[in-house]
């Protein structure tokens, strides 16, 4: 059954080659428990998938259907579940890649554990002028405060250390880093940022816009470093069954790395890019969004704009005071006039706008701006709100009014539950991570992970969407259980919905005939497995454009 063509296919797996991939005539993946969604989000089952020589789906076959006789290759799926590849509607490709290549603190459970890893990493890399990493979370540590420069000085006193918080909305520096960056004891908070202080002096943590006070002095990655980060990110995504991702905050340097990979035929995962601000948008694309490049593997769709920070660092902009810090309502990155000007600049040239808004105050600001601009910019705009974590219930109907897409990350609800309760108090949780209410209100959902803030593994996100429980089963029955989604709704948001959010629903996201043959083979059936089994699902194979790009060891 597996002949010369399959041996050629095997050479393309797991990013082991950068050579050109040969085109195939019709192929058949048979004996599968196939499922996809149709144009209305309904489940379509099949047992065979025919792929044409352009890497597109030619036909879905039922068990009774006659199989094609003339094929270049035929693979037996061994009865495994075959479903569309997962599309992450909100991630940071280069951030993921660099997190895989630098110090990762995301798994630490205490300050002491983190400091031990930092010291070990510094000892292992004595020639690196800066120690760079990310992933710390003082909430997970139960610290009751932000970490300090003094904490870092105790383990790395001789070199600058700069570590981003897990959500990217705060940075932690040691004294050497602050000195290298020229941060003075009387440094002022920049607009949209906050310097944490002890005794009136910078304590070592810089929130949101204040991060640049130190980050500007960190040596920038070289082109070769970015290429290595992209390879690492792609390899990781493919192993998790992710065939497409919306890259939120693409810089010109990121874009050039993607173009180099595309030119050299080593860009596999489909990237829907959103520029990091107006200047990057113009530098990358000029007068209009780019066309699809490299057989639908890369496009600059629009621009990512930040309205506020994150809930964990109390940078999310709220309508009322933080319950656990009276007098503070978070950070506002732009005023209403600035936001309207930036959004109008993008919309006038048909760039899609993706607005980062976490707090209910920032979400209300985004909604008001969209309502005003929608009067002038007609047509299919697909305005996006990224995260949409805390929305005033009175504002929820405003999203459906203008077809606004809620681009959300189910795993955030699991990670943030206790922190959200503390930050908001029980009386303000009705609009928190309100997936079901939004969906029933006619708001399109697009799900992702916000990698590397969270793991890009989509299956814990799927389990969270249908249970609103953590891996430990808590809270029993789910947190705010009225917001649980059905399995089909959750899969839809991670496939068809995520493609729709990136103007790609006519190219990939389902396995209907004519669509790109992007699919995965799983060790479980996501429609029938228990939440625990779904959370721990393993990808056996990942195919993009009719070519296998990942195969688990011992997978066949």
XYZ file of C-alpha atoms in Angstrom, residues 13-514:
502
model
C 7.231 15.489 7.505
C 8.029 17.497 10.611
C 9.958 20.247 8.794
C 12.830 17.902 7.968
C 13.423 19.438 4.549
C 13.248 22.831 2.922
C 13.238 21.403 -0.601
C 10.377 22.024 -2.995
C 7.439 19.679 -2.406
C 6.380 17.814 -5.543
C 2.821 18.164 -6.809
C 0.665 15.056 -6.788
C -2.218 13.895 -8.877
C -5.335 12.658 -7.085
C -4.761 10.930 -3.793
C -7.104 9.202 -1.352
C -7.103 9.134 2.427
C -9.475 6.255 3.122
C -10.949 4.370 6.068
C -11.306 7.423 8.304
C -13.878 8.687 10.769
C -14.099 11.937 8.848
C -15.912 15.067 9.994
C -16.072 18.640 8.795
C -18.542 21.499 8.930
C -20.597 22.850 6.060
C -21.314 26.477 5.223
C -23.967 26.594 7.960
C -21.802 25.017 10.650
C -23.462 21.607 10.465
C -21.448 18.402 10.808
C -20.732 16.444 7.627
C -19.344 12.928 8.086
C -17.349 10.927 5.543
C -15.032 7.918 5.327
C -12.768 8.950 2.463
C -11.126 12.178 1.303
C -9.962 12.680 -2.281
C -7.224 15.277 -2.830
C -6.578 16.778 -6.271
C -3.211 17.685 -7.766
C -3.541 21.283 -6.503
C -3.709 20.120 -2.901
C -7.427 20.834 -2.633
C -10.313 18.653 -1.552
C -11.816 17.020 -4.630
C -14.504 14.914 -2.971
C -15.763 13.547 0.336
C -16.714 9.898 0.094
C -19.229 7.912 2.083
C -18.682 4.239 2.829
C -21.003 3.229 -0.013
C -19.298 5.439 -2.608
C -17.025 3.897 -5.219
C -13.356 4.749 -4.739
C -11.339 6.234 -7.622
C -9.298 3.629 -9.476
C -6.487 5.807 -10.809
C -4.595 7.334 -7.922
C -1.068 8.443 -7.327
C -1.331 7.380 -3.710
C -3.773 5.876 -1.254
C -3.389 5.908 2.505
C -5.304 3.875 5.049
C -6.423 6.088 7.955
C -6.847 3.063 10.222
C -10.270 4.321 11.307
C -8.853 7.414 12.987
C -10.743 10.697 13.174
C -9.925 13.085 10.353
C -11.022 16.696 10.806
C -10.078 20.123 9.458
C -6.788 21.529 10.668
C -7.098 23.850 13.649
C -6.826 27.581 12.974
C -5.606 29.705 15.870
C -7.469 33.009 15.550
C -5.058 34.929 17.773
C -1.409 34.125 18.343
C 2.067 35.561 18.110
C 4.153 33.381 15.821
C 7.528 34.941 16.494
C 6.738 35.278 20.182
C 6.092 31.543 20.267
C 9.276 30.799 18.377
C 11.442 32.939 20.626
C 9.769 31.513 23.736
C 10.903 28.085 22.566
C 14.466 29.350 22.157
C 14.829 31.471 25.306
C 14.123 31.188 29.043
C 10.583 29.981 29.707
C 9.099 30.644 33.153
C 5.507 29.727 32.307
C 5.578 26.490 34.263
C 6.910 27.982 37.504
C 4.710 27.861 40.588
C 6.660 30.113 42.940
C 9.101 32.988 42.899
C 11.754 30.710 44.361
C 11.300 28.180 41.549
C 11.530 30.948 38.962
C 14.682 32.392 40.494
C 16.261 28.947 40.481
C 15.565 28.566 36.751
C 16.856 32.061 36.015
C 20.125 31.393 37.840
C 20.585 28.027 36.144
C 19.918 29.550 32.728
C 22.377 32.387 33.345
C 25.030 29.894 34.493
C 24.463 27.775 31.363
C 24.839 30.788 29.058
C 27.745 32.831 30.472
C 28.495 34.572 27.142
C 25.043 36.059 26.585
C 25.122 39.808 27.285
C 21.445 39.852 28.357
C 19.294 37.141 29.923
C 15.986 37.233 28.042
C 12.806 35.289 28.727
C 9.124 35.409 29.508
C 6.248 33.599 31.182
C 6.272 34.735 34.830
C 2.966 35.198 36.588
C 2.863 36.539 40.124
C -0.760 35.427 40.451
C 0.192 31.809 39.857
C 3.003 32.188 42.362
C 0.584 33.423 45.038
C 3.087 36.172 45.702
C 0.602 38.901 46.573
C 2.851 41.466 44.895
C 4.930 42.024 41.787
C 8.482 40.648 41.819
C 11.296 43.171 42.162
C 14.700 43.995 40.758
C 16.158 43.002 44.127
C 14.737 39.505 43.669
C 16.624 39.188 40.385
C 19.773 40.829 41.688
C 20.085 38.045 44.220
C 20.635 35.467 41.439
C 21.990 37.496 38.484
C 23.698 40.675 39.675
C 26.295 41.014 36.913
C 24.264 41.112 33.670
C 21.028 42.737 32.532
C 17.945 40.542 32.899
C 14.647 41.306 31.137
C 11.699 38.950 31.513
C 8.241 39.560 30.051
C 5.155 38.632 32.031
C 3.126 35.710 30.667
C 0.654 38.067 28.951
C 3.353 40.343 27.539
C 1.857 43.336 29.342
C 4.614 43.787 31.915
C 8.358 43.305 32.073
C 10.640 42.476 35.002
C 14.157 43.925 35.095
C 17.102 43.635 37.415
C 19.167 46.626 38.468
C 21.746 46.030 35.717
C 18.995 46.136 33.070
C 17.551 49.376 34.435
C 21.016 50.917 34.494
C 21.774 49.750 30.943
C 18.481 51.297 29.800
C 19.137 54.560 31.617
C 16.064 54.323 33.852
C 16.447 57.066 36.458
C 15.110 56.958 40.034
C 12.750 59.810 39.150
C 11.504 58.261 35.875
C 7.917 59.235 35.043
C 5.090 56.957 33.960
C 4.645 57.226 30.179
C 1.122 57.571 28.708
C -0.522 54.150 28.745
C 2.088 52.705 31.094
C 2.973 52.348 34.755
C 6.230 51.876 36.644
C 5.844 49.834 39.801
C 7.671 51.609 42.628
C 9.058 51.032 46.090
C 9.777 54.138 48.110
C 8.987 56.227 45.051
C 11.722 54.587 42.940
C 11.351 52.024 40.102
C 11.018 48.612 41.712
C 11.801 46.522 38.634
C 8.415 45.897 36.971
C 7.258 48.020 34.050
C 3.637 47.718 32.907
C 2.418 48.108 29.298
C 3.806 51.264 27.638
C 6.408 51.574 30.387
C 8.008 48.340 29.142
C 9.689 50.265 26.352
C 11.806 52.119 28.913
C 13.856 48.944 29.273
C 12.932 46.918 26.179
C 14.402 49.560 23.855
C 17.867 48.656 25.119
C 17.538 44.889 24.664
C 19.696 43.738 21.703
C 17.313 43.065 18.782
C 17.189 39.594 17.204
C 19.146 39.124 13.996
C 17.522 37.892 10.792
C 19.029 34.459 11.370
C 17.514 34.427 14.858
C 14.078 35.187 13.429
C 14.437 32.417 10.870
C 15.292 29.966 13.649
C 12.332 31.183 15.702
C 9.957 30.670 12.772
C 11.210 27.125 12.240
C 10.720 26.368 15.931
C 7.232 27.899 15.953
C 6.093 26.035 12.835
C 7.406 22.734 14.106
C 5.537 23.218 17.383
C 2.280 24.322 15.748
C 2.246 21.446 13.271
C 2.701 18.933 16.074
C -0.430 20.342 17.711
C -2.554 20.145 14.560
C -2.522 23.876 13.847
C -2.521 24.525 10.118
C -3.274 28.256 10.200
C -2.816 31.152 12.611
C -3.658 34.849 12.817
C -0.402 36.579 13.725
C -1.378 39.508 15.911
C 1.221 42.251 15.864
C 3.412 41.498 12.840
C 6.482 43.725 12.494
C 8.308 44.424 9.254
C 11.106 42.152 10.502
C 8.593 39.367 11.178
C 7.086 39.826 7.725
C 10.487 39.593 6.075
C 11.124 36.325 7.920
C 7.820 34.952 6.614
C 8.688 36.095 3.102
C 12.117 34.465 3.268
C 10.496 31.228 4.343
C 7.904 31.493 1.564
C 10.504 32.249 -1.086
C 12.501 29.213 0.032
C 9.385 26.985 0.126
C 9.654 26.350 3.866
C 6.567 28.284 4.937
C 3.998 25.619 5.751
C 1.553 26.996 8.336
C -0.889 29.527 6.870
C -0.352 32.966 8.414
C -3.011 35.680 8.414
C -0.968 38.667 9.532
C -2.099 41.813 11.347
C 0.506 44.564 11.455
C 1.759 45.957 14.742
C 0.309 49.431 14.315
C -0.298 51.784 11.408
C 3.371 52.392 10.571
C 4.080 48.660 10.271
C 0.907 48.218 8.207
C 2.073 50.793 5.656
C 5.660 49.490 5.644
C 4.534 45.922 4.964
C 1.646 46.389 2.563
C 1.616 49.980 1.349
C -1.715 51.122 -0.097
C -3.823 48.001 0.446
C -3.839 44.526 2.029
C -1.468 42.166 0.265
C -2.743 39.403 -1.990
C -2.544 35.835 -0.777
C 1.000 34.578 -1.295
C 2.605 31.143 -1.546
C -0.568 29.191 -2.334
C -2.634 30.866 0.393
C 0.042 30.634 3.056
C 0.585 34.313 3.809
C -1.392 37.542 3.671
C -1.326 40.879 5.488
C -4.993 41.327 6.346
C -4.977 44.394 8.502
C -3.718 46.047 11.639
C -3.688 45.264 15.366
C -4.407 48.212 17.674
C -4.098 48.203 21.465
C -6.762 49.920 23.563
C -5.756 48.663 27.014
C -3.571 46.227 28.908
C -4.211 42.943 30.672
C -6.306 42.039 33.686
C -3.474 40.321 35.549
C -1.315 43.452 35.662
C -4.385 45.660 36.258
C -3.767 47.298 32.916
C -7.169 46.319 31.498
C -9.373 49.414 31.331
C -12.518 49.024 33.424
C -15.648 51.142 33.713
C -15.450 50.975 37.517
C -12.616 50.570 40.000
C -10.794 47.287 40.396
C -12.467 45.433 43.248
C -9.070 44.570 44.715
C -7.545 48.014 44.200
C -10.006 50.873 44.747
C -9.188 54.051 42.861
C -7.580 52.223 39.935
C -9.352 51.491 36.630
C -6.486 50.338 34.423
C -4.738 51.966 31.500
C -6.091 53.726 28.418
C -3.614 53.454 25.550
C -5.368 55.892 23.202
C -8.071 58.509 23.535
C -11.227 58.384 21.447
C -9.950 60.793 18.787
C -6.672 58.931 18.373
C -8.491 55.628 18.055
C -10.896 56.963 15.436
C -8.021 58.404 13.434
C -6.040 55.157 13.452
C -9.025 52.991 12.620
C -10.094 55.352 9.850
C -6.574 55.376 8.392
C -6.701 51.586 8.131
C -10.305 51.319 6.947
C -9.920 53.900 4.181
C -7.504 51.523 2.424
C -9.580 48.422 3.204
C -7.339 47.060 5.940
C -9.169 45.006 8.553
C -9.024 46.408 12.088
C -8.352 44.109 15.056
C -8.705 46.008 18.343
C -7.204 44.577 21.526
C -9.757 45.233 24.288
C -9.881 43.262 27.537
C -11.669 45.446 30.103
C -15.295 46.538 29.796
C -14.155 50.155 29.459
C -11.877 49.363 26.515
C -14.539 47.188 24.865
C -17.047 50.031 25.135
C -14.506 52.386 23.573
C -13.933 49.988 20.660
C -17.669 49.559 20.111
C -18.282 53.304 20.030
C -15.496 53.815 17.505
C -16.785 51.056 15.248
C -20.340 52.392 15.417
C -19.137 55.803 14.291
C -16.860 54.521 11.512
C -19.421 52.029 10.196
C -21.490 54.961 8.988
C -18.731 55.938 6.552
C -17.000 52.643 5.775
C -19.579 50.290 4.339
C -19.257 46.761 3.048
C -17.856 43.618 4.600
C -15.427 45.067 7.144
C -15.382 42.271 9.728
C -14.242 44.512 12.566
C -12.518 42.370 15.199
C -12.241 42.757 18.951
C -9.361 40.709 20.282
C -9.934 39.018 23.653
C -13.281 40.717 24.478
C -12.829 39.231 27.942
C -14.891 41.568 30.084
C -17.908 43.185 28.433
C -20.668 45.110 30.141
C -23.800 42.991 29.462
C -25.502 46.161 28.210
C -22.846 46.422 25.487
C -23.113 42.863 24.171
C -25.938 43.631 21.674
C -23.705 46.298 20.145
C -21.293 43.678 18.781
C -23.847 41.959 16.556
C -25.118 45.279 15.254
C -22.088 45.814 13.030
C -21.024 42.206 12.495
C -18.143 42.530 14.947
C -16.140 39.351 15.461
C -15.321 38.347 19.030
C -11.830 36.832 18.782
C -11.469 35.022 22.102
C -9.253 32.471 23.833
C -11.105 29.851 25.926
C -7.982 28.905 27.890
C -7.847 32.433 29.312
C -11.050 31.744 31.215
C -9.457 28.716 32.850
C -6.244 30.545 33.701
C -7.884 33.802 34.769
C -10.929 32.598 36.724
C -9.742 33.255 40.266
C -7.873 36.388 39.281
C -10.929 37.730 37.430
C -13.082 37.155 40.495
C -10.616 39.128 42.602
C -10.202 41.932 40.082
C -13.917 42.381 39.342
C -15.870 41.046 42.293
C -18.885 38.718 41.880
C -21.320 41.437 40.796
C -19.428 42.202 37.573
C -18.852 38.721 36.160
C -21.969 38.441 33.994
C -20.159 39.626 30.869
C -16.900 37.812 31.541
C -15.766 35.355 28.844
C -19.392 35.252 27.702
C -19.106 32.879 24.740
C -22.641 31.481 24.735
C -24.305 34.866 25.247
C -22.278 36.369 22.420
C -22.993 33.457 20.076
C -26.715 33.454 20.801
C -26.704 37.200 20.225
C -25.488 36.707 16.659
C -21.833 37.554 17.285
C -19.358 35.478 15.222
C -16.818 33.698 17.427
C -13.210 33.008 16.473
C -11.135 31.038 18.968
C -7.394 30.945 19.516
C -4.767 30.666 22.234
C -2.836 33.963 22.408
C 0.340 31.863 22.253
C 2.867 32.225 23.848
C 0.745 33.765 26.605
C -0.904 30.343 26.748
C 0.109 27.053 25.174
C -1.009 26.893 21.540
C -2.374 23.384 22.133
C -6.002 23.791 20.957
C -7.458 20.794 22.728
C -7.417 22.217 26.264
C -9.143 25.229 24.681
C -11.812 23.021 23.153
C -12.335 21.269 26.495
C -12.560 24.625 28.285
C -15.141 25.890 25.801
C -17.503 22.992 26.439
C -16.988 22.608 30.215
C -15.558 25.881 31.612
C -13.628 23.596 33.949
C -9.884 23.382 34.463
C -7.788 20.268 34.024
C -8.481 19.529 37.686
C -12.239 19.469 37.027
C -12.775 22.664 38.970
C -15.089 24.264 39.518
C -17.402 21.287 39.238
C -20.037 21.952 36.581
C -18.068 24.879 35.192
C -17.430 28.523 36.044
C -20.413 30.603 34.903
C -21.718 27.370 33.298
C -24.441 29.165 31.374
C -21.686 30.266 28.981
C -20.646 26.738 27.923
C -20.707 25.928 24.224
C -21.569 22.713 22.410
C -18.762 20.665 20.892
C -19.764 21.649 17.388
C -19.820 25.335 18.296
C -16.345 25.075 19.833
C -14.891 23.217 16.841
C -16.532 25.724 14.523
C -14.858 28.649 16.306
C -11.454 26.938 16.048
C -11.834 26.174 12.320
C -14.480 27.798 10.147
C -14.971 30.770 12.495
C -11.252 31.512 12.714
C -10.956 31.351 8.920
C -13.942 33.682 8.527
C -12.357 36.165 10.912
C -9.372 36.342 8.541
C -11.336 36.580 5.270
C -10.198 33.044 4.425
C -13.416 31.053 4.642
C -13.376 30.464 0.861
C -9.878 28.971 1.020
C -9.489 26.890 4.180
C -11.169 26.094 7.487
C -13.462 23.318 6.245
C -12.990 20.257 4.053
C -15.688 21.019 1.533
C -14.738 20.330 -2.122
C -12.597 23.114 -3.552
